[in-house]
Amino acid sequence: MTQTNRNSFDMTKSDFASLHTGGSPLVLYNIWDAGSAQAVANAGAKVIATGSHSLAGAQGYEDGEHIPFPRLLETAAQIAQAVDLPITVDMESGYASNIEELARNASELRDVGVIGCNLEDRLIRAGGLRAIDEQAERIAAVNDAGLFVNARTDIFLGPLMAGEDPNRGELVEAAIERAASYRRAGAGCFFVPGLSDPELIKQVCDRIDMPVNVMRLPDMVSNADLTELGVARISYGGAPWREAMAGVEAAAKEVFA
């Protein structure tokens, strides 16, 4: 059974929400275990954030809820023991097929010292997106369990992963519709991974009544430019883990050459 976090650090959900301010974004250099959490904390991070792809990959699993939730929970507890900073965990779509299980998973994360989570609207096994009302119900359950919800929509990431251009006006309109419903359900931030066009990012920031989170992508404008656009949270996703593993592999090749 996973231990409750024994660190001295404590933060309310409203305190955590106050870190998300347009024009002064919270920057998250995503980590995957206790050791990488300590390294990022030592570098000056304000918040520790896991990435689902990197956390799963570090333990030999594919992304997409292939890592068992107890393993995810155990890793979250280890991170909470290792650092004295607020922690937000990418719980993908919640590792749950029903609301009761979802609420229980969120409560268990809160019990080990996690303050926030990503919760996405992608149907991981079936593909596509959940209906707006269904996803809003899931957001409400996680919010009620005590976690700050960073509501991720895969409206843009889906097309990007399929090799299509995600920077399209009609997708922005669909995202804005979802954002309104997710905010009413209790989401504290709206995550739009895959969107990279500055004008469209600004539209999202200007038109929804909620902080906006973007994910850094190659050739995206700088963090300073994203700040000017009104972004409140910037995530690095799986890039730090991929770069670290590439460095290990390159060093090992030199050894074994």
CSV table of C-alpha atoms in Angstrom, one decimal:
chain,number,residue,atom,x,y,z
A,1,MET,CA,0.0,0.0,0.0
A,2,THR,CA,1.3,3.4,-0.9
A,3,GLN,CA,2.4,5.6,1.9
A,4,THR,CA,1.0,9.1,2.5
A,5,ASN,CA,3.4,11.8,1.7
A,6,ARG,CA,5.5,12.8,4.7
A,7,ASN,CA,7.1,15.9,3.3
A,8,SER,CA,6.7,19.2,5.1
A,9,PHE,CA,5.5,20.9,1.9
A,10,ASP,CA,1.8,21.6,1.8
A,11,MET,CA,-0.4,23.7,-0.6
A,12,THR,CA,-4.1,24.3,-1.1
A,13,LYS,CA,-5.7,23.9,-4.5
A,14,SER,CA,-6.4,27.6,-4.6
A,15,ASP,CA,-2.7,28.4,-3.8
A,16,PHE,CA,-1.7,26.2,-6.7
A,17,ALA,CA,-4.3,27.8,-9.0
A,18,SER,CA,-2.7,31.2,-8.2
A,19,LEU,CA,0.5,30.1,-9.9
A,20,HIS,CA,-1.3,30.0,-13.3
A,21,THR,CA,-1.3,33.6,-14.5
A,22,GLY,CA,-1.5,34.8,-18.1
A,23,GLY,CA,1.5,36.9,-18.9
A,24,SER,CA,3.6,35.2,-16.1
A,25,PRO,CA,3.5,31.6,-17.1
A,26,LEU,CA,4.3,28.6,-14.9
A,27,VAL,CA,7.0,26.7,-16.7
A,28,LEU,CA,7.1,22.9,-16.3
A,29,TYR,CA,10.1,20.9,-17.3
A,30,ASN,CA,8.4,17.5,-17.1
A,31,ILE,CA,10.0,14.7,-15.1
A,32,TRP,CA,9.6,10.9,-14.8
A,33,ASP,CA,10.9,9.7,-11.4
A,34,ALA,CA,12.2,10.9,-8.1
A,35,GLY,CA,15.7,11.4,-9.3
A,36,SER,CA,14.7,13.6,-12.3
A,37,ALA,CA,12.4,15.4,-9.9
A,38,GLN,CA,15.3,16.3,-7.6
A,39,ALA,CA,17.4,17.4,-10.6
A,40,VAL,CA,14.7,19.8,-11.9
A,41,ALA,CA,13.9,21.0,-8.3
A,42,ASN,CA,17.6,21.8,-7.9
A,43,ALA,CA,17.6,23.8,-11.1
A,44,GLY,CA,15.0,26.2,-9.7
A,45,ALA,CA,11.6,24.7,-10.6
A,46,LYS,CA,8.5,26.1,-8.8
A,47,VAL,CA,6.4,23.0,-9.5
A,48,ILE,CA,7.3,19.4,-10.4
A,49,ALA,CA,5.2,17.9,-13.2
A,50,THR,CA,5.3,14.3,-14.6
A,51,GLY,CA,4.7,13.5,-18.2
A,52,SER,CA,2.8,10.3,-19.1
A,53,HIS,CA,5.0,9.3,-22.0
A,54,SER,CA,8.3,9.8,-20.0
A,55,LEU,CA,7.1,8.2,-16.7
A,56,ALA,CA,5.8,5.2,-18.5
A,57,GLY,CA,8.8,4.9,-20.8
A,58,ALA,CA,11.2,5.1,-17.8
A,59,GLN,CA,9.6,1.9,-16.5
A,60,GLY,CA,9.5,0.1,-19.8
A,61,TYR,CA,5.9,0.8,-20.7
A,62,GLU,CA,4.3,2.4,-23.8
A,63,ASP,CA,2.3,5.6,-23.3
A,64,GLY,CA,-1.5,5.4,-23.2
A,65,GLU,CA,-2.2,4.0,-19.7
A,66,HIS,CA,-0.2,0.8,-20.3
A,67,ILE,CA,1.6,1.3,-17.0
A,68,PRO,CA,-0.6,0.0,-14.2
A,69,PHE,CA,-2.1,2.7,-12.0
A,70,PRO,CA,-0.6,1.2,-8.8
A,71,ARG,CA,2.9,1.7,-10.4
A,72,LEU,CA,2.0,5.3,-11.3
A,73,LEU,CA,0.8,5.9,-7.8
A,74,GLU,CA,3.9,4.4,-6.3
A,75,THR,CA,6.1,6.6,-8.5
A,76,ALA,CA,4.1,9.7,-7.5
A,77,ALA,CA,4.6,8.8,-3.9
A,78,GLN,CA,8.3,8.4,-4.4
A,79,ILE,CA,8.5,11.9,-6.1
A,80,ALA,CA,6.5,13.4,-3.2
A,81,GLN,CA,9.0,12.0,-0.8
A,82,ALA,CA,12.0,13.3,-2.8
A,83,VAL,CA,11.1,16.9,-3.3
A,84,ASP,CA,9.6,19.7,-1.3
A,85,LEU,CA,7.6,21.3,-4.1
A,86,PRO,CA,4.0,21.0,-5.4
A,87,ILE,CA,3.5,18.1,-7.7
A,88,THR,CA,1.2,17.7,-10.6
A,89,VAL,CA,0.8,14.2,-12.3
A,90,ASP,CA,-0.3,13.4,-15.8
A,91,MET,CA,-3.1,10.8,-15.2
A,92,GLU,CA,-4.0,10.6,-18.9
A,93,SER,CA,-7.7,9.9,-19.0
A,94,GLY,CA,-7.8,8.8,-15.4
A,95,TYR,CA,-7.1,5.0,-15.6
A,96,ALA,CA,-10.8,4.4,-15.0
A,97,SER,CA,-13.8,3.3,-17.0
A,98,ASN,CA,-16.3,4.8,-14.5
A,99,ILE,CA,-16.7,7.9,-12.3
A,100,GLU,CA,-16.3,6.0,-9.0
A,101,GLU,CA,-13.0,4.5,-10.0
A,102,LEU,CA,-11.8,7.8,-11.4
A,103,ALA,CA,-12.6,9.6,-8.2
A,104,ARG,CA,-10.8,6.9,-6.2
A,105,ASN,CA,-7.7,7.2,-8.3
A,106,ALA,CA,-7.7,11.0,-7.9
A,107,SER,CA,-8.1,10.7,-4.2
A,108,GLU,CA,-5.2,8.2,-3.9
A,109,LEU,CA,-3.0,10.6,-5.8
A,110,ARG,CA,-4.0,13.4,-3.4
A,111,ASP,CA,-3.3,11.2,-0.4
A,112,VAL,CA,0.3,10.7,-1.5
A,113,GLY,CA,1.0,14.4,-1.8
A,114,VAL,CA,-0.1,15.3,-5.4
A,115,ILE,CA,-1.9,18.7,-5.8
A,116,GLY,CA,-2.8,18.7,-9.5
A,117,CYS,CA,-3.3,16.5,-12.6
A,118,ASN,CA,-3.7,16.5,-16.3
A,119,LEU,CA,-6.9,14.9,-17.4
A,120,GLU,CA,-7.4,14.4,-21.1
A,121,ASP,CA,-10.5,14.0,-23.2
A,122,ARG,CA,-9.0,11.4,-25.6
A,123,LEU,CA,-10.5,8.0,-25.8
A,124,ILE,CA,-7.3,6.1,-25.4
A,125,ARG,CA,-8.3,2.7,-26.6
A,126,ALA,CA,-11.2,3.6,-29.0
A,127,GLY,CA,-9.7,6.8,-30.5
A,128,GLY,CA,-11.4,10.1,-30.9
A,129,LEU,CA,-12.6,12.4,-28.1
A,130,ARG,CA,-15.1,11.9,-25.3
A,131,ALA,CA,-18.4,13.7,-25.5
A,132,ILE,CA,-18.2,17.1,-23.9
A,133,ASP,CA,-20.7,16.4,-21.2
A,134,GLU,CA,-19.1,13.1,-20.3
A,135,GLN,CA,-15.7,14.7,-20.0
A,136,ALA,CA,-17.1,17.5,-17.9
A,137,GLU,CA,-18.5,14.9,-15.5
A,138,ARG,CA,-15.1,13.3,-15.2
A,139,ILE,CA,-13.4,16.7,-14.6
A,140,ALA,CA,-16.0,17.4,-11.8
A,141,ALA,CA,-15.2,14.1,-10.1
A,142,VAL,CA,-11.5,14.7,-10.1
A,143,ASN,CA,-12.0,18.3,-8.9
A,144,ASP,CA,-14.2,17.1,-6.1
A,145,ALA,CA,-11.6,14.6,-5.1
A,146,GLY,CA,-9.3,17.5,-4.3
A,147,LEU,CA,-7.0,17.8,-7.3
A,148,PHE,CA,-6.4,20.9,-9.5
A,149,VAL,CA,-7.5,19.8,-12.9
A,150,ASN,CA,-5.5,20.8,-16.0
A,151,ALA,CA,-8.1,19.9,-18.5
A,152,ARG,CA,-6.3,18.6,-21.7
A,153,THR,CA,-8.1,18.6,-25.0
A,154,ASP,CA,-6.6,16.5,-27.8
A,155,ILE,CA,-8.4,18.4,-30.5
A,156,PHE,CA,-5.1,19.6,-31.8
A,157,LEU,CA,-2.7,16.8,-30.8
A,158,GLY,CA,-4.8,14.2,-32.6
A,159,PRO,CA,-4.4,15.8,-36.0
A,160,LEU,CA,-0.7,16.6,-35.3
A,161,MET,CA,0.0,12.9,-34.5
A,162,ALA,CA,-1.8,11.9,-37.7
A,163,GLY,CA,0.5,14.2,-39.8
A,164,GLU,CA,-2.1,16.9,-40.4
A,165,ASP,CA,-2.0,20.6,-39.7
A,166,PRO,CA,-3.6,21.2,-36.2
A,167,ASN,CA,-3.4,25.0,-36.6
A,168,ARG,CA,-6.9,25.5,-38.0
A,169,GLY,CA,-9.6,28.0,-37.0
A,170,GLU,CA,-12.4,25.4,-36.8
A,171,LEU,CA,-10.4,23.4,-34.3
A,172,VAL,CA,-9.9,26.5,-32.2
A,173,GLU,CA,-13.7,27.1,-32.2
A,174,ALA,CA,-14.3,23.5,-31.1
A,175,ALA,CA,-11.7,23.8,-28.3
A,176,ILE,CA,-13.2,27.0,-27.0
A,177,GLU,CA,-16.6,25.2,-26.8
A,178,ARG,CA,-15.0,22.5,-24.7
A,179,ALA,CA,-13.1,24.9,-22.5
A,180,ALA,CA,-16.3,26.6,-21.4
A,181,SER,CA,-17.9,23.3,-20.4
A,182,TYR,CA,-14.7,22.2,-18.7
A,183,ARG,CA,-14.4,25.4,-16.7
A,184,ARG,CA,-18.0,25.1,-15.4
A,185,ALA,CA,-17.1,21.5,-14.3
A,186,GLY,CA,-14.2,22.8,-12.1
A,187,ALA,CA,-11.1,22.7,-14.4
A,188,GLY,CA,-8.5,25.2,-13.3
A,189,CYS,CA,-6.5,25.3,-16.6
A,190,PHE,CA,-7.0,24.4,-20.2
A,191,PHE,CA,-4.3,22.4,-22.0
A,192,VAL,CA,-4.0,22.6,-25.8
A,193,PRO,CA,-1.1,20.4,-26.8
A,194,GLY,CA,-0.4,20.4,-30.5
A,195,LEU,CA,-1.5,24.0,-31.1
A,196,SER,CA,1.5,26.1,-32.1
A,197,ASP,CA,0.4,29.0,-34.2
A,198,PRO,CA,0.9,32.3,-32.2
A,199,GLU,CA,-2.3,34.0,-33.5
A,200,LEU,CA,-4.4,31.0,-32.7
A,201,ILE,CA,-2.9,30.6,-29.3
A,202,LYS,CA,-3.7,34.2,-28.6
A,203,GLN,CA,-7.3,33.6,-29.7
A,204,VAL,CA,-7.6,30.8,-27.2
A,205,CYS,CA,-6.0,32.9,-24.4
A,206,ASP,CA,-8.3,35.9,-25.2
A,207,ARG,CA,-11.5,34.0,-25.6
A,208,ILE,CA,-11.7,31.6,-22.7
A,209,ASP,CA,-12.1,32.5,-19.0
A,210,MET,CA,-9.4,30.1,-17.8
A,211,PRO,CA,-5.6,30.0,-17.8
A,212,VAL,CA,-4.2,28.3,-20.9
A,213,ASN,CA,-1.4,25.7,-21.0
A,214,VAL,CA,0.6,25.0,-24.2
A,215,MET,CA,3.2,22.4,-24.9
A,216,ARG,CA,6.5,23.3,-26.4
A,217,LEU,CA,7.0,22.0,-29.9
A,218,PRO,CA,10.0,22.3,-32.3
A,219,ASP,CA,10.0,25.6,-34.1
A,220,MET,CA,7.4,27.1,-31.7
A,221,VAL,CA,7.9,30.7,-30.7
A,222,SER,CA,10.0,31.4,-27.6
A,223,ASN,CA,8.7,31.3,-24.0
A,224,ALA,CA,9.0,35.0,-23.9
A,225,ASP,CA,6.7,35.3,-27.0
A,226,LEU,CA,4.2,32.8,-25.4
A,227,THR,CA,4.2,35.0,-22.3
A,228,GLU,CA,3.2,38.0,-24.5
A,229,LEU,CA,0.4,36.0,-26.0
A,230,GLY,CA,-1.1,35.5,-22.5
A,231,VAL,CA,-0.2,31.8,-21.9
A,232,ALA,CA,-0.3,30.9,-18.2
A,233,ARG,CA,1.5,27.5,-18.3
A,234,ILE,CA,4.2,26.0,-20.5
A,235,SER,CA,4.9,22.3,-20.5
A,236,TYR,CA,7.9,20.5,-22.1
A,237,GLY,CA,6.1,17.1,-22.3
A,238,GLY,CA,8.2,14.1,-23.2
A,239,ALA,CA,11.1,16.1,-24.7
A,240,PRO,CA,13.3,16.1,-21.5
A,241,TRP,CA,13.1,12.3,-21.1
A,242,ARG,CA,13.8,11.7,-24.8
A,243,GLU,CA,16.8,14.0,-24.7
A,244,ALA,CA,18.1,12.4,-21.5
A,245,MET,CA,17.7,8.9,-23.0
A,246,ALA,CA,19.4,10.0,-26.2
A,247,GLY,CA,22.3,11.3,-24.1
A,248,VAL,CA,22.6,8.0,-22.2
A,249,GLU,CA,22.5,6.0,-25.5
A,250,ALA,CA,25.1,8.2,-27.1
A,251,ALA,CA,27.4,7.9,-24.1
A,252,ALA,CA,26.9,4.1,-24.0
A,253,LYS,CA,27.8,3.8,-27.7
A,254,GLU,CA,31.1,5.5,-27.1
A,255,VAL,CA,31.8,3.0,-24.3
A,256,PHE,CA,30.9,0.0,-26.3
A,257,ALA,CA,32.4,1.2,-29.6
